[in-house]
Amino acid sequence: MNLDHVFLCGNPALDFAATLRARRSTRFEMFASPDRLDAWYLESGIVDAVTPSREADVEQAVAVREAVYELVTARLAGETYDKTALAVMNNAARRSPVTPQLTPTGRWSDATPEQALSTVARHAVELLSGPDVPLMKECGNPECTRVYIDRSRGMRRQWCGMESCGNRLKAAAYRARRKQVEEPAAH
């Protein structure tokens, strides 16, 4: 599986929740080490620099990620929020967030892992209480568990991304149609 962090979901909290890939099958953990967590914070644009994470920061990030995923999927299903998941996310959001600074060369944000995680949790709070809730969808690929914001015309997007899931499913559907056409001819 690809180790690159992917940002297809349209919101940092959803991209964060998607760092445990293929939840229904092989489950692939993107935060396998503190440096992978730091890489996500940097690549996501949450921070420009982050103090190196420790294993405890990874454990905390995974707990918040799972809480965010649980809350997002509950919201999609129209179910009530799990109290434990709410507490985990809200406790992270209560901490000091990343504070951007203006420098002679532009905006710069230097943070601790706790500040970066708080910022992600705050994105989740804003998402789940904001106007984008009706735009949230789960990817149409049954193996994929990413939830994304569908801003497409007519809200007709079916996959988290064409490269990651759309092309794979379209190719599989094409092969299935070809097989159906070829089988009757073989009789």
XYZ file of C-alpha atoms in Angstrom:
187
model
C 0.000 0.000 0.000
C 1.128 3.541 -0.772
C 2.683 5.416 2.163
C 1.955 8.867 0.753
C -0.573 10.924 2.647
C -3.548 11.818 0.465
C -5.786 14.857 0.839
C -8.945 14.195 -1.170
C -11.693 14.746 1.365
C -12.125 18.519 1.251
C -11.611 19.046 4.991
C -8.546 18.398 7.191
C -10.630 16.508 9.776
C -11.949 14.111 7.112
C -8.457 13.634 5.661
C -7.216 12.921 9.189
C -9.978 10.338 9.747
C -8.965 8.700 6.459
C -5.441 7.906 7.699
C -6.651 4.456 8.718
C -7.317 3.064 5.275
C -9.545 0.167 4.220
C -11.243 -0.072 7.618
C -13.569 -2.860 6.419
C -10.848 -5.156 5.121
C -7.063 -4.969 5.375
C -6.856 -1.845 7.608
C -3.728 0.098 6.756
C -2.385 2.451 9.444
C -0.795 5.618 8.060
C 0.413 6.752 11.513
C 2.774 3.823 11.979
C 5.413 6.030 13.628
C 5.786 9.516 15.110
C 7.519 10.794 11.962
C 4.543 9.666 9.809
C 2.225 11.695 12.065
C 4.527 14.724 11.774
C 4.605 14.276 7.988
C 0.788 14.354 7.912
C 0.667 17.593 9.917
C 3.164 19.211 7.543
C 1.714 17.850 4.283
C -1.836 18.795 5.293
C -0.846 22.434 5.727
C -2.015 22.450 9.363
C 1.528 23.574 10.304
C 4.690 24.757 8.601
C 6.879 23.202 11.317
C 6.107 20.804 14.150
C 8.081 19.716 17.192
C 8.900 16.013 16.682
C 6.110 13.750 17.911
C 6.634 10.949 20.402
C 4.819 7.610 20.585
C 2.351 9.124 23.109
C 1.458 11.807 20.536
C 0.703 9.090 17.990
C -1.543 7.283 20.507
C -3.409 10.519 21.222
C -3.741 11.317 17.505
C -5.118 7.837 16.788
C -7.657 8.219 19.623
C -8.814 11.575 18.231
C -8.859 10.221 14.680
C -11.062 7.307 15.699
C -13.382 9.653 17.623
C -13.677 11.943 14.587
C -14.411 8.980 12.307
C -17.036 7.663 14.710
C -18.727 11.072 14.966
C -18.657 11.641 11.197
C -20.158 8.231 10.432
C -22.813 8.729 13.134
C -23.703 12.065 11.561
C -23.926 10.479 8.102
C -26.202 7.736 9.461
C -28.383 10.205 11.380
C -27.456 8.531 14.669
C -26.720 10.190 17.996
C -23.108 10.855 18.861
C -21.205 8.480 21.107
C -20.469 10.305 24.381
C -16.934 8.924 24.651
C -16.071 9.963 21.085
C -17.480 13.431 21.758
C -15.393 13.770 24.923
C -12.185 12.666 23.168
C -12.668 15.105 20.288
C -13.817 18.014 22.475
C -10.931 17.518 24.925
C -8.473 17.759 22.037
C -10.270 20.839 20.643
C -10.030 22.554 24.066
C -6.235 22.589 23.964
C -4.305 25.480 22.443
C -4.431 25.351 18.632
C -1.770 26.239 16.096
C -1.228 29.995 16.143
C -0.092 31.421 12.812
C 2.411 34.266 12.878
C 3.113 36.948 10.295
C 6.750 37.089 9.234
C 8.529 39.319 6.682
C 8.090 36.478 4.162
C 4.437 35.693 4.964
C 2.443 33.408 7.231
C 4.291 30.844 9.367
C 2.971 28.369 11.916
C 5.241 26.456 14.236
C 3.482 24.072 16.632
C 3.702 21.200 19.047
C 1.981 17.929 18.153
C -0.707 18.773 20.754
C -1.413 22.133 19.064
C -1.586 20.492 15.638
C -3.998 17.847 16.967
C -6.143 20.524 18.609
C -6.387 22.301 15.261
C -7.540 19.094 13.559
C -10.158 18.553 16.299
C -11.376 22.137 15.851
C -11.771 21.481 12.114
C -13.943 18.476 13.047
C -16.079 20.594 15.398
C -16.595 23.208 12.683
C -17.353 20.572 10.056
C -19.871 18.625 12.138
C -21.663 21.778 13.276
C -21.465 23.693 10.014
C -23.007 24.074 6.575
C -20.996 21.280 4.910
C -22.769 18.450 6.771
C -25.259 17.862 3.905
C -22.306 17.663 1.487
C -20.578 14.793 3.327
C -20.568 11.439 1.519
C -18.808 8.131 1.949
C -16.785 6.891 -1.029
C -18.717 4.555 -3.346
C -15.866 2.026 -3.317
C -16.953 -0.637 -0.789
C -13.304 -1.167 0.246
C -12.754 2.542 0.900
C -14.043 4.209 4.049
C -13.139 7.818 3.252
C -15.798 10.443 3.824
C -15.475 13.528 1.638
C -17.189 16.841 0.939
C -19.030 16.649 -2.398
C -18.864 20.085 -3.998
C -19.438 18.738 -7.507
C -22.168 20.142 -9.717
C -25.405 18.432 -8.717
C -23.591 16.596 -5.888
C -23.020 13.631 -8.188
C -19.495 12.696 -7.139
C -19.333 9.000 -6.226
C -15.749 8.444 -5.112
C -13.258 10.076 -2.785
C -10.979 10.465 -5.797
C -10.795 9.234 -9.354
C -7.193 8.064 -9.086
C -7.614 6.238 -5.795
C -11.051 4.668 -6.198
C -12.983 5.897 -9.242
C -10.691 4.547 -11.942
C -10.308 1.221 -10.138
C -14.090 0.738 -9.897
C -14.744 1.944 -13.438
C -12.132 -0.502 -14.767
C -13.658 -3.362 -12.764
C -17.158 -2.525 -14.050
C -15.829 -2.382 -17.621
C -14.157 -5.802 -17.222
C -17.403 -7.245 -15.809
C -19.421 -5.873 -18.748
C -16.881 -7.235 -21.252
C -17.025 -10.653 -19.580
C -20.843 -10.668 -19.802
C -20.712 -9.824 -23.515
C -18.054 -12.438 -24.244
C -19.643 -15.308 -22.244
C -22.886 -15.617 -24.259
C -20.826 -15.657 -27.483
C -18.810 -18.617 -26.159
C -21.896 -20.907 -25.957
